[in-house]
């Protein structure tokens, strides 16, 4: 690893090997995972991959960027595209996230619409269902969190979905417990087009380690901080160096919009930033299997959400309006 490390996330993180040659029956394709915020998309992608490739918190709109997780099932390689939650956008960043989700869905081989069964087709989900009905690719519905809903309501929801959507299939799952996930993965594998794998067998995500590490830190911020702070901040990995005895020194900058937010991120006597750094360091260290020295800096950058460079860092297109 070097200061400019941009390698992908393997499982566990290691040097990428040669891409496997295509067998006679090999398949590979893209499955876009779409849905409302907090539907369980990222949890499902992680479950399908069998490892954590996308950050997960209890707060809505945690996922901002397109995250690709790579799942294997027999001869098939499924590139799962975890998209930002779809909602009514208010800010420029919101619009970029929603546009990214729909673009990924339209360009994939199949789309998986994840719906929180306990919420059903409420006012948040209803417009997504209407738009999903216009997709020109096979559509799979995953009714998630089915362990939290009575069977009668679940069957009624499935019936309504079948009436409103032209579905390739419908799965009742619990992404958190894993119920139904293996069946869904097998179904997706069979729907992938024939062709060579795009990634090495031991790779679980296509995100550079720098970006992935920044997302881990952002996840810890979501968990630790007040409601508005994570949404007003972004994290960038500014340096990644191999130091003595194979350890890695990582420097990250947390950008916030106001000085008052910077003080909250730091916390009284630096306790908040210390906790975030400790939790992020532990998870990064476990993933890359080497000692990590993580240094976090907090800077005020007013209107960072209107800076095209920040969008490029997040892998989003910059909306003109």
PDB file of C-alpha atoms in Angstrom:
ATOM      1  CA  UNK A   1       0.000   0.000   0.000  1.00  0.00           C
ATOM      2  CA  UNK A   2       1.273   3.454  -0.836  1.00  0.00           C
ATOM      3  CA  UNK A   3       0.273   7.022  -0.126  1.00  0.00           C
ATOM      4  CA  UNK A   4      -1.763   6.967  -3.289  1.00  0.00           C
ATOM      5  CA  UNK A   5      -3.328   3.599  -2.549  1.00  0.00           C
ATOM      6  CA  UNK A   6      -6.452   3.182  -4.604  1.00  0.00           C
ATOM      7  CA  UNK A   7      -6.878  -0.561  -4.577  1.00  0.00           C
ATOM      8  CA  UNK A   8     -10.237  -2.241  -4.192  1.00  0.00           C
ATOM      9  CA  UNK A   9     -11.594  -3.933  -1.088  1.00  0.00           C
ATOM     10  CA  UNK A  10     -10.842  -7.677  -1.130  1.00  0.00           C
ATOM     11  CA  UNK A  11     -12.029 -10.216   1.423  1.00  0.00           C
ATOM     12  CA  UNK A  12     -10.060  -9.990   3.563  1.00  0.00           C
ATOM     13  CA  UNK A  13      -8.164  -7.066   2.121  1.00  0.00           C
ATOM     14  CA  UNK A  14      -5.161  -8.382   0.258  1.00  0.00           C
ATOM     15  CA  UNK A  15      -3.406  -7.957  -3.032  1.00  0.00           C
ATOM     16  CA  UNK A  16      -5.766  -8.594  -5.944  1.00  0.00           C
ATOM     17  CA  UNK A  17      -4.900 -11.629  -7.987  1.00  0.00           C
ATOM     18  CA  UNK A  18      -5.439 -12.425 -11.641  1.00  0.00           C
ATOM     19  CA  UNK A  19      -8.961 -12.263 -12.883  1.00  0.00           C
ATOM     20  CA  UNK A  20     -10.385 -15.766 -13.164  1.00  0.00           C
ATOM     21  CA  UNK A  21     -10.864 -17.034 -16.676  1.00  0.00           C
ATOM     22  CA  UNK A  22     -14.397 -17.607 -17.836  1.00  0.00           C
ATOM     23  CA  UNK A  23     -15.624 -21.145 -17.656  1.00  0.00           C
ATOM     24  CA  UNK A  24     -18.155 -22.484 -20.107  1.00  0.00           C
ATOM     25  CA  UNK A  25     -20.995 -21.695 -17.720  1.00  0.00           C
ATOM     26  CA  UNK A  26     -19.690 -18.550 -16.035  1.00  0.00           C
ATOM     27  CA  UNK A  27     -22.066 -15.637 -15.562  1.00  0.00           C
ATOM     28  CA  UNK A  28     -21.541 -12.044 -14.524  1.00  0.00           C
ATOM     29  CA  UNK A  29     -23.827  -9.046 -14.338  1.00  0.00           C
ATOM     30  CA  UNK A  30     -25.131  -6.109 -12.342  1.00  0.00           C
ATOM     31  CA  UNK A  31     -28.028  -6.038  -9.893  1.00  0.00           C
ATOM     32  CA  UNK A  32     -29.097  -2.587  -8.676  1.00  0.00           C
ATOM     33  CA  UNK A  33     -30.559  -2.554  -5.171  1.00  0.00           C
ATOM     34  CA  UNK A  34     -33.027   0.339  -4.839  1.00  0.00           C
ATOM     35  CA  UNK A  35     -35.594   1.503  -2.322  1.00  0.00           C
ATOM     36  CA  UNK A  36     -36.514   4.126   0.241  1.00  0.00           C
ATOM     37  CA  UNK A  37     -34.107   5.195   2.999  1.00  0.00           C
ATOM     38  CA  UNK A  38     -33.905   2.673   5.846  1.00  0.00           C
ATOM     39  CA  UNK A  39     -35.512  -0.104   3.804  1.00  0.00           C
ATOM     40  CA  UNK A  40     -32.488  -2.288   4.539  1.00  0.00           C
ATOM     41  CA  UNK A  41     -30.683  -2.070   1.189  1.00  0.00           C
ATOM     42  CA  UNK A  42     -27.169  -1.882   2.600  1.00  0.00           C
ATOM     43  CA  UNK A  43     -27.869  -4.654   5.107  1.00  0.00           C
ATOM     44  CA  UNK A  44     -29.129  -6.815   2.245  1.00  0.00           C
ATOM     45  CA  UNK A  45     -26.086  -6.113   0.061  1.00  0.00           C
ATOM     46  CA  UNK A  46     -23.773  -7.017   2.942  1.00  0.00           C
ATOM     47  CA  UNK A  47     -25.749 -10.215   3.553  1.00  0.00           C
ATOM     48  CA  UNK A  48     -25.635 -11.202  -0.118  1.00  0.00           C
ATOM     49  CA  UNK A  49     -21.888 -10.570  -0.297  1.00  0.00           C
ATOM     50  CA  UNK A  50     -21.265 -12.247   3.044  1.00  0.00           C
ATOM     51  CA  UNK A  51     -19.123  -9.362   4.324  1.00  0.00           C
ATOM     52  CA  UNK A  52     -19.503  -5.687   5.139  1.00  0.00           C
ATOM     53  CA  UNK A  53     -19.037  -3.571   2.023  1.00  0.00           C
ATOM     54  CA  UNK A  54     -21.629  -0.883   2.723  1.00  0.00           C
ATOM     55  CA  UNK A  55     -22.030   1.136   5.909  1.00  0.00           C
ATOM     56  CA  UNK A  56     -25.181   0.660   7.973  1.00  0.00           C
ATOM     57  CA  UNK A  57     -26.732   2.835  10.683  1.00  0.00           C
ATOM     58  CA  UNK A  58     -30.165   3.315  12.200  1.00  0.00           C
ATOM     59  CA  UNK A  59     -30.462   6.716  10.518  1.00  0.00           C
ATOM     60  CA  UNK A  60     -31.987   7.313   7.100  1.00  0.00           C
ATOM     61  CA  UNK A  61     -29.921   8.346   4.065  1.00  0.00           C
ATOM     62  CA  UNK A  62     -26.701   6.843   5.384  1.00  0.00           C
ATOM     63  CA  UNK A  63     -25.628   5.648   1.924  1.00  0.00           C
ATOM     64  CA  UNK A  64     -24.643   8.563  -0.291  1.00  0.00           C
ATOM     65  CA  UNK A  65     -22.508   7.031  -2.988  1.00  0.00           C
ATOM     66  CA  UNK A  66     -22.880   4.094  -5.281  1.00  0.00           C
ATOM     67  CA  UNK A  67     -21.338   1.077  -3.557  1.00  0.00           C
ATOM     68  CA  UNK A  68     -20.649  -2.099  -5.506  1.00  0.00           C
ATOM     69  CA  UNK A  69     -20.462  -5.337  -3.583  1.00  0.00           C
ATOM     70  CA  UNK A  70     -19.402  -8.540  -5.327  1.00  0.00           C
ATOM     71  CA  UNK A  71     -21.234 -11.764  -4.497  1.00  0.00           C
ATOM     72  CA  UNK A  72     -20.467 -15.251  -5.777  1.00  0.00           C
ATOM     73  CA  UNK A  73     -22.918 -18.074  -6.280  1.00  0.00           C
ATOM     74  CA  UNK A  74     -21.629 -21.127  -8.111  1.00  0.00           C
ATOM     75  CA  UNK A  75     -20.382 -20.030 -11.531  1.00  0.00           C
ATOM     76  CA  UNK A  76     -22.014 -16.603 -11.223  1.00  0.00           C
ATOM     77  CA  UNK A  77     -20.505 -13.323 -10.085  1.00  0.00           C
ATOM     78  CA  UNK A  78     -23.170 -10.799  -9.062  1.00  0.00           C
ATOM     79  CA  UNK A  79     -22.110  -7.166  -8.896  1.00  0.00           C
ATOM     80  CA  UNK A  80     -24.569  -5.663  -6.428  1.00  0.00           C
ATOM     81  CA  UNK A  81     -24.990  -1.901  -6.695  1.00  0.00           C
ATOM     82  CA  UNK A  82     -26.098  -0.463  -3.357  1.00  0.00           C
ATOM     83  CA  UNK A  83     -27.698   2.860  -4.260  1.00  0.00           C
ATOM     84  CA  UNK A  84     -28.593   5.841  -2.067  1.00  0.00           C
ATOM     85  CA  UNK A  85     -32.096   5.753  -0.671  1.00  0.00           C
ATOM     86  CA  UNK A  86     -34.711   7.343  -2.919  1.00  0.00           C
ATOM     87  CA  UNK A  87     -36.674  10.197  -1.378  1.00  0.00           C
ATOM     88  CA  UNK A  88     -38.055  13.631  -2.271  1.00  0.00           C
ATOM     89  CA  UNK A  89     -34.872  15.692  -2.752  1.00  0.00           C
ATOM     90  CA  UNK A  90     -34.543  19.149  -1.204  1.00  0.00           C
ATOM     91  CA  UNK A  91     -30.844  19.963  -1.566  1.00  0.00           C
ATOM     92  CA  UNK A  92     -28.327  19.611  -4.392  1.00  0.00           C
ATOM     93  CA  UNK A  93     -26.746  16.629  -2.637  1.00  0.00           C
ATOM     94  CA  UNK A  94     -30.180  15.001  -2.299  1.00  0.00           C
ATOM     95  CA  UNK A  95     -30.777  15.372  -6.040  1.00  0.00           C
ATOM     96  CA  UNK A  96     -27.392  13.863  -6.852  1.00  0.00           C
ATOM     97  CA  UNK A  97     -28.104  10.853  -4.636  1.00  0.00           C
ATOM     98  CA  UNK A  98     -31.565  10.197  -6.093  1.00  0.00           C
ATOM     99  CA  UNK A  99     -30.383  10.657  -9.680  1.00  0.00           C
ATOM    100  CA  UNK A 100     -27.542   8.207  -9.045  1.00  0.00           C
ATOM    101  CA  UNK A 101     -29.960   5.590  -7.699  1.00  0.00           C
ATOM    102  CA  UNK A 102     -32.244   5.711 -10.729  1.00  0.00           C
ATOM    103  CA  UNK A 103     -29.355   5.843 -13.204  1.00  0.00           C
ATOM    104  CA  UNK A 104     -27.839   2.714 -11.694  1.00  0.00           C
ATOM    105  CA  UNK A 105     -31.208   0.964 -11.783  1.00  0.00           C
ATOM    106  CA  UNK A 106     -31.729   1.746 -15.461  1.00  0.00           C
ATOM    107  CA  UNK A 107     -28.251   0.548 -16.443  1.00  0.00           C
ATOM    108  CA  UNK A 108     -28.256  -2.732 -14.491  1.00  0.00           C
ATOM    109  CA  UNK A 109     -29.170  -6.205 -15.732  1.00  0.00           C
ATOM    110  CA  UNK A 110     -31.793  -6.595 -13.007  1.00  0.00           C
ATOM    111  CA  UNK A 111     -33.167  -4.382 -10.242  1.00  0.00           C
ATOM    112  CA  UNK A 112     -34.046  -5.420  -6.708  1.00  0.00           C
ATOM    113  CA  UNK A 113     -36.619  -3.164  -5.099  1.00  0.00           C
ATOM    114  CA  UNK A 114     -36.319  -3.450  -1.317  1.00  0.00           C
ATOM    115  CA  UNK A 115     -39.435  -2.524   0.665  1.00  0.00           C
ATOM    116  CA  UNK A 116     -39.729  -2.467   4.439  1.00  0.00           C
ATOM    117  CA  UNK A 117     -42.708  -4.785   4.867  1.00  0.00           C
ATOM    118  CA  UNK A 118     -43.651  -3.143   8.158  1.00  0.00           C
ATOM    119  CA  UNK A 119     -44.037   0.211   6.379  1.00  0.00           C
ATOM    120  CA  UNK A 120     -45.652  -1.166   3.235  1.00  0.00           C
ATOM    121  CA  UNK A 121     -46.402   1.153   0.340  1.00  0.00           C
ATOM    122  CA  UNK A 122     -46.590   4.342   2.375  1.00  0.00           C
ATOM    123  CA  UNK A 123     -46.230   7.885   1.028  1.00  0.00           C
ATOM    124  CA  UNK A 124     -42.454   7.471   0.835  1.00  0.00           C
ATOM    125  CA  UNK A 125     -42.471   4.143  -0.979  1.00  0.00           C
ATOM    126  CA  UNK A 126     -45.471   4.722  -3.262  1.00  0.00           C
ATOM    127  CA  UNK A 127     -43.739   7.049  -5.768  1.00  0.00           C
ATOM    128  CA  UNK A 128     -40.750   4.685  -5.924  1.00  0.00           C
ATOM    129  CA  UNK A 129     -43.065   1.825  -6.827  1.00  0.00           C
ATOM    130  CA  UNK A 130     -44.647   3.943  -9.564  1.00  0.00           C
ATOM    131  CA  UNK A 131     -41.253   4.804 -11.052  1.00  0.00           C
ATOM    132  CA  UNK A 132     -39.964   1.239 -10.712  1.00  0.00           C
ATOM    133  CA  UNK A 133     -42.905   0.078 -12.810  1.00  0.00           C
ATOM    134  CA  UNK A 134     -41.339   1.938 -15.750  1.00  0.00           C
ATOM    135  CA  UNK A 135     -37.980   0.163 -15.607  1.00  0.00           C
ATOM    136  CA  UNK A 136     -37.145  -1.785 -18.763  1.00  0.00           C
ATOM    137  CA  UNK A 137     -35.195  -4.510 -16.959  1.00  0.00           C
ATOM    138  CA  UNK A 138     -36.355  -7.479 -14.861  1.00  0.00           C
ATOM    139  CA  UNK A 139     -37.634  -6.293 -11.483  1.00  0.00           C
ATOM    140  CA  UNK A 140     -37.437  -8.337  -8.280  1.00  0.00           C
ATOM    141  CA  UNK A 141     -39.261  -7.279  -5.140  1.00  0.00           C
ATOM    142  CA  UNK A 142     -37.681  -8.056  -1.780  1.00  0.00           C
ATOM    143  CA  UNK A 143     -40.122  -7.527   1.079  1.00  0.00           C
ATOM    144  CA  UNK A 144     -37.718  -7.009   3.956  1.00  0.00           C
ATOM    145  CA  UNK A 145     -38.112  -7.232   7.734  1.00  0.00           C
ATOM    146  CA  UNK A 146     -40.914  -9.791   7.332  1.00  0.00           C
ATOM    147  CA  UNK A 147     -40.306 -10.962  10.894  1.00  0.00           C
ATOM    148  CA  UNK A 148     -41.862  -7.692  12.076  1.00  0.00           C
ATOM    149  CA  UNK A 149     -45.224  -8.057  10.339  1.00  0.00           C
ATOM    150  CA  UNK A 150     -48.248 -10.362  10.673  1.00  0.00           C
ATOM    151  CA  UNK A 151     -48.716 -12.948   7.943  1.00  0.00           C
ATOM    152  CA  UNK A 152     -52.098 -11.570   6.822  1.00  0.00           C
ATOM    153  CA  UNK A 153     -50.698  -8.087   6.240  1.00  0.00           C
ATOM    154  CA  UNK A 154     -47.672  -9.545   4.483  1.00  0.00           C
ATOM    155  CA  UNK A 155     -49.818 -11.544   2.067  1.00  0.00           C
ATOM    156  CA  UNK A 156     -51.956  -8.479   1.347  1.00  0.00           C
ATOM    157  CA  UNK A 157     -48.828  -6.450   0.615  1.00  0.00           C
ATOM    158  CA  UNK A 158     -47.514  -9.141  -1.719  1.00  0.00           C
ATOM    159  CA  UNK A 159     -50.843  -9.176  -3.540  1.00  0.00           C
ATOM    160  CA  UNK A 160     -50.823  -5.413  -3.993  1.00  0.00           C
ATOM    161  CA  UNK A 161     -47.250  -5.545  -5.300  1.00  0.00           C
ATOM    162  CA  UNK A 162     -48.140  -8.203  -7.866  1.00  0.00           C
ATOM    163  CA  UNK A 163     -51.007  -6.044  -9.120  1.00  0.00           C
ATOM    164  CA  UNK A 164     -48.939  -2.863  -9.412  1.00  0.00           C
ATOM    165  CA  UNK A 165     -45.645  -4.235 -10.701  1.00  0.00           C
ATOM    166  CA  UNK A 166     -44.581  -6.632 -13.410  1.00  0.00           C
ATOM    167  CA  UNK A 167     -42.309  -8.718 -11.218  1.00  0.00           C
ATOM    168  CA  UNK A 168     -39.759 -11.313 -12.208  1.00  0.00           C
ATOM    169  CA  UNK A 169     -40.121 -12.698  -8.691  1.00  0.00           C
ATOM    170  CA  UNK A 170     -41.012 -11.711  -5.127  1.00  0.00           C
ATOM    171  CA  UNK A 171     -38.990 -12.672  -2.055  1.00  0.00           C
ATOM    172  CA  UNK A 172     -39.906 -12.354   1.596  1.00  0.00           C
ATOM    173  CA  UNK A 173     -36.709 -11.863   3.524  1.00  0.00           C
ATOM    174  CA  UNK A 174     -35.025 -10.592   6.641  1.00  0.00           C
ATOM    175  CA  UNK A 175     -31.708  -9.108   5.577  1.00  0.00           C
ATOM    176  CA  UNK A 176     -30.649  -8.759   9.201  1.00  0.00           C
ATOM    177  CA  UNK A 177     -31.175 -12.407  10.163  1.00  0.00           C
ATOM    178  CA  UNK A 178     -30.386 -13.791   6.713  1.00  0.00           C
ATOM    179  CA  UNK A 179     -33.752 -15.475   6.189  1.00  0.00           C
ATOM    180  CA  UNK A 180     -34.435 -15.806   2.467  1.00  0.00           C
ATOM    181  CA  UNK A 181     -31.148 -14.176   1.450  1.00  0.00           C
ATOM    182  CA  UNK A 182     -29.573 -17.343   0.070  1.00  0.00           C
ATOM    183  CA  UNK A 183     -32.621 -18.012  -2.117  1.00  0.00           C
ATOM    184  CA  UNK A 184     -32.504 -14.447  -3.443  1.00  0.00           C
ATOM    185  CA  UNK A 185     -28.789 -14.740  -4.226  1.00  0.00           C
ATOM    186  CA  UNK A 186     -29.368 -17.985  -6.118  1.00  0.00           C
ATOM    187  CA  UNK A 187     -32.180 -16.408  -8.108  1.00  0.00           C
ATOM    188  CA  UNK A 188     -30.018 -13.403  -9.013  1.00  0.00           C
ATOM    189  CA  UNK A 189     -27.165 -15.694 -10.034  1.00  0.00           C
ATOM    190  CA  UNK A 190     -29.405 -17.492 -12.498  1.00  0.00           C
ATOM    191  CA  UNK A 191     -30.467 -14.145 -14.023  1.00  0.00           C
ATOM    192  CA  UNK A 192     -26.931 -12.913 -14.704  1.00  0.00           C
ATOM    193  CA  UNK A 193     -25.876 -12.989 -18.364  1.00  0.00           C
ATOM    194  CA  UNK A 194     -23.262 -15.503 -19.502  1.00  0.00           C
ATOM    195  CA  UNK A 195     -19.763 -14.096 -19.635  1.00  0.00           C
ATOM    196  CA  UNK A 196     -16.424 -13.828 -17.811  1.00  0.00           C
ATOM    197  CA  UNK A 197     -16.170 -12.489 -14.287  1.00  0.00           C
ATOM    198  CA  UNK A 198     -15.228  -8.838 -13.998  1.00  0.00           C
ATOM    199  CA  UNK A 199     -13.405  -9.091 -10.669  1.00  0.00           C
ATOM    200  CA  UNK A 200     -10.977 -11.490  -8.942  1.00  0.00           C
ATOM    201  CA  UNK A 201     -12.567 -14.216  -6.869  1.00  0.00           C
ATOM    202  CA  UNK A 202     -11.314 -12.797  -3.547  1.00  0.00           C
ATOM    203  CA  UNK A 203     -12.553  -9.243  -4.123  1.00  0.00           C
ATOM    204  CA  UNK A 204     -15.772  -8.175  -2.392  1.00  0.00           C
ATOM    205  CA  UNK A 205     -16.083  -4.531  -3.494  1.00  0.00           C
ATOM    206  CA  UNK A 206     -14.816  -2.214  -6.200  1.00  0.00           C
ATOM    207  CA  UNK A 207     -14.359   0.837  -3.953  1.00  0.00           C
ATOM    208  CA  UNK A 208     -10.777   2.051  -3.376  1.00  0.00           C
ATOM    209  CA  UNK A 209      -9.590   1.452   0.174  1.00  0.00           C
ATOM    210  CA  UNK A 210      -9.284   5.200   0.739  1.00  0.00           C
ATOM    211  CA  UNK A 211     -12.958   5.731  -0.068  1.00  0.00           C
ATOM    212  CA  UNK A 212     -14.061   2.685   1.903  1.00  0.00           C
ATOM    213  CA  UNK A 213     -12.115   3.826   4.979  1.00  0.00           C
ATOM    214  CA  UNK A 214     -13.704   7.287   4.760  1.00  0.00           C
ATOM    215  CA  UNK A 215     -17.133   5.664   4.681  1.00  0.00           C
ATOM    216  CA  UNK A 216     -16.319   3.665   7.812  1.00  0.00           C
ATOM    217  CA  UNK A 217     -15.463   6.882   9.648  1.00  0.00           C
ATOM    218  CA  UNK A 218     -18.651   8.502   8.388  1.00  0.00           C
ATOM    219  CA  UNK A 219     -20.637   5.548   9.689  1.00  0.00           C
ATOM    220  CA  UNK A 220     -19.165   6.040  13.172  1.00  0.00           C
ATOM    221  CA  UNK A 221     -20.120   9.726  12.983  1.00  0.00           C
ATOM    222  CA  UNK A 222     -23.716   8.821  12.154  1.00  0.00           C
ATOM    223  CA  UNK A 223     -23.865   6.537  15.148  1.00  0.00           C
ATOM    224  CA  UNK A 224     -22.216   8.933  17.593  1.00  0.00           C
ATOM    225  CA  UNK A 225     -23.397  12.436  16.718  1.00  0.00           C
ATOM    226  CA  UNK A 226     -26.558  14.501  16.857  1.00  0.00           C
ATOM    227  CA  UNK A 227     -29.193  14.168  14.176  1.00  0.00           C
ATOM    228  CA  UNK A 228     -28.193  17.034  11.876  1.00  0.00           C
ATOM    229  CA  UNK A 229     -24.409  16.825  12.091  1.00  0.00           C
ATOM    230  CA  UNK A 230     -23.755  13.719   9.929  1.00  0.00           C
ATOM    231  CA  UNK A 231     -25.917  15.127   7.142  1.00  0.00           C
ATOM    232  CA  UNK A 232     -23.941  18.381   7.201  1.00  0.00           C
ATOM    233  CA  UNK A 233     -20.564  16.649   6.965  1.00  0.00           C
ATOM    234  CA  UNK A 234     -18.433  14.573   4.656  1.00  0.00           C
ATOM    235  CA  UNK A 235     -15.233  12.589   5.169  1.00  0.00           C
ATOM    236  CA  UNK A 236     -12.233  12.314   2.847  1.00  0.00           C
ATOM    237  CA  UNK A 237      -9.110  10.187   3.173  1.00  0.00           C
ATOM    238  CA  UNK A 238      -6.273  12.592   2.431  1.00  0.00           C
ATOM    239  CA  UNK A 239      -3.275  10.344   3.109  1.00  0.00           C
ATOM    240  CA  UNK A 240      -2.566   6.590   3.258  1.00  0.00           C
ATOM    241  CA  UNK A 241       1.023   5.579   3.976  1.00  0.00           C
ATOM    242  CA  UNK A 242       2.751   2.364   4.930  1.00  0.00           C
ATOM    243  CA  UNK A 243       5.026   3.025   7.890  1.00  0.00           C
ATOM    244  CA  UNK A 244       7.226   0.930  10.173  1.00  0.00           C
ATOM    245  CA  UNK A 245       6.569  -2.805  10.539  1.00  0.00           C
ATOM    246  CA  UNK A 246       3.836  -2.756   7.905  1.00  0.00           C
ATOM    247  CA  UNK A 247       1.492  -0.489   9.836  1.00  0.00           C
ATOM    248  CA  UNK A 248      -0.637   1.997   7.926  1.00  0.00           C
ATOM    249  CA  UNK A 249      -0.949   5.689   8.748  1.00  0.00           C
ATOM    250  CA  UNK A 250      -4.253   7.143   7.558  1.00  0.00           C
ATOM    251  CA  UNK A 251      -5.200  10.799   7.646  1.00  0.00           C
ATOM    252  CA  UNK A 252      -8.808  11.827   7.091  1.00  0.00           C
ATOM    253  CA  UNK A 253     -10.522  15.201   7.031  1.00  0.00           C
ATOM    254  CA  UNK A 254     -14.083  15.704   8.211  1.00  0.00           C
ATOM    255  CA  UNK A 255     -15.639  18.716   6.515  1.00  0.00           C
ATOM    256  CA  UNK A 256     -18.535  20.509   8.197  1.00  0.00           C
ATOM    257  CA  UNK A 257     -20.426  23.648   7.236  1.00  0.00           C
ATOM    258  CA  UNK A 258     -20.170  25.765  10.399  1.00  0.00           C
ATOM    259  CA  UNK A 259     -17.856  26.338  13.335  1.00  0.00           C
ATOM    260  CA  UNK A 260     -20.590  25.267  15.749  1.00  0.00           C
ATOM    261  CA  UNK A 261     -20.701  21.886  13.977  1.00  0.00           C
ATOM    262  CA  UNK A 262     -16.929  21.514  14.211  1.00  0.00           C
ATOM    263  CA  UNK A 263     -17.148  21.938  17.982  1.00  0.00           C
ATOM    264  CA  UNK A 264     -19.832  19.245  18.203  1.00  0.00           C
ATOM    265  CA  UNK A 265     -17.752  16.800  16.132  1.00  0.00           C
ATOM    266  CA  UNK A 266     -14.773  17.419  18.417  1.00  0.00           C
ATOM    267  CA  UNK A 267     -16.895  17.163  21.563  1.00  0.00           C
ATOM    268  CA  UNK A 268     -16.058  18.257  25.093  1.00  0.00           C
ATOM    269  CA  UNK A 269     -12.306  17.862  25.621  1.00  0.00           C
ATOM    270  CA  UNK A 270     -12.139  16.046  22.266  1.00  0.00           C
ATOM    271  CA  UNK A 271     -14.144  13.058  23.516  1.00  0.00           C
ATOM    272  CA  UNK A 272     -16.446  12.765  20.489  1.00  0.00           C
ATOM    273  CA  UNK A 273     -13.695  12.769  17.863  1.00  0.00           C
ATOM    274  CA  UNK A 274     -11.640  10.391  20.017  1.00  0.00           C
ATOM    275  CA  UNK A 275     -14.523   7.909  20.157  1.00  0.00           C
ATOM    276  CA  UNK A 276     -15.185   8.168  16.400  1.00  0.00           C
ATOM    277  CA  UNK A 277     -11.501   7.658  15.631  1.00  0.00           C
ATOM    278  CA  UNK A 278     -11.195   4.660  17.962  1.00  0.00           C
ATOM    279  CA  UNK A 279     -14.254   2.892  16.534  1.00  0.00           C
ATOM    280  CA  UNK A 280     -13.255   3.578  12.916  1.00  0.00           C
ATOM    281  CA  UNK A 281      -9.659   2.501  13.502  1.00  0.00           C
ATOM    282  CA  UNK A 282     -10.735  -0.819  15.015  1.00  0.00           C
ATOM    283  CA  UNK A 283     -12.937  -1.701  12.066  1.00  0.00           C
ATOM    284  CA  UNK A 284     -10.418  -0.630   9.423  1.00  0.00           C
ATOM    285  CA  UNK A 285      -7.697  -2.555  11.240  1.00  0.00           C
ATOM    286  CA  UNK A 286      -9.780  -5.732  11.373  1.00  0.00           C
ATOM    287  CA  UNK A 287     -10.565  -5.470   7.675  1.00  0.00           C
ATOM    288  CA  UNK A 288      -7.062  -4.854   6.316  1.00  0.00           C
ATOM    289  CA  UNK A 289      -5.415  -7.102   8.929  1.00  0.00           C
ATOM    290  CA  UNK A 290      -2.607  -4.717   9.782  1.00  0.00           C
ATOM    291  CA  UNK A 291      -2.046  -2.101  12.512  1.00  0.00           C
ATOM    292  CA  UNK A 292      -3.624   1.268  11.708  1.00  0.00           C
ATOM    293  CA  UNK A 293      -2.789   4.740  12.960  1.00  0.00           C
ATOM    294  CA  UNK A 294      -5.814   6.918  12.182  1.00  0.00           C
ATOM    295  CA  UNK A 295      -5.657  10.710  12.433  1.00  0.00           C
ATOM    296  CA  UNK A 296      -8.850  12.755  12.045  1.00  0.00           C
ATOM    297  CA  UNK A 297      -8.983  16.475  11.321  1.00  0.00           C
ATOM    298  CA  UNK A 298     -12.136  18.588  11.374  1.00  0.00           C
ATOM    299  CA  UNK A 299     -12.370  21.603   9.079  1.00  0.00           C
ATOM    300  CA  UNK A 300     -15.088  24.103   8.322  1.00  0.00           C
ATOM    301  CA  UNK A 301     -15.868  24.393   4.627  1.00  0.00           C
ATOM    302  CA  UNK A 302     -19.007  26.420   4.102  1.00  0.00           C
ATOM    303  CA  UNK A 303     -21.252  25.195   1.302  1.00  0.00           C
ATOM    304  CA  UNK A 304     -19.160  22.077   0.732  1.00  0.00           C
ATOM    305  CA  UNK A 305     -22.350  20.483  -0.576  1.00  0.00           C
ATOM    306  CA  UNK A 306     -22.171  22.925  -3.529  1.00  0.00           C
ATOM    307  CA  UNK A 307     -18.550  22.095  -4.372  1.00  0.00           C
ATOM    308  CA  UNK A 308     -18.168  19.875  -7.496  1.00  0.00           C
ATOM    309  CA  UNK A 309     -14.905  18.451  -6.121  1.00  0.00           C
ATOM    310  CA  UNK A 310     -16.701  16.970  -3.107  1.00  0.00           C
ATOM    311  CA  UNK A 311     -19.119  15.212  -5.468  1.00  0.00           C
ATOM    312  CA  UNK A 312     -16.250  13.726  -7.465  1.00  0.00           C
ATOM    313  CA  UNK A 313     -14.776  12.413  -4.201  1.00  0.00           C
ATOM    314  CA  UNK A 314     -18.111  10.735  -3.433  1.00  0.00           C
ATOM    315  CA  UNK A 315     -18.510   9.326  -6.945  1.00  0.00           C
ATOM    316  CA  UNK A 316     -21.609  11.417  -7.673  1.00  0.00           C
ATOM    317  CA  UNK A 317     -22.450  13.566 -10.657  1.00  0.00           C
ATOM    318  CA  UNK A 318     -22.702  17.242  -9.760  1.00  0.00           C
ATOM    319  CA  UNK A 319     -26.247  18.499 -10.450  1.00  0.00           C
ATOM    320  CA  UNK A 320     -26.316  21.863 -12.193  1.00  0.00           C
ATOM    321  CA  UNK A 321     -29.183  23.074 -10.011  1.00  0.00           C
TER     322      UNK A 321
END
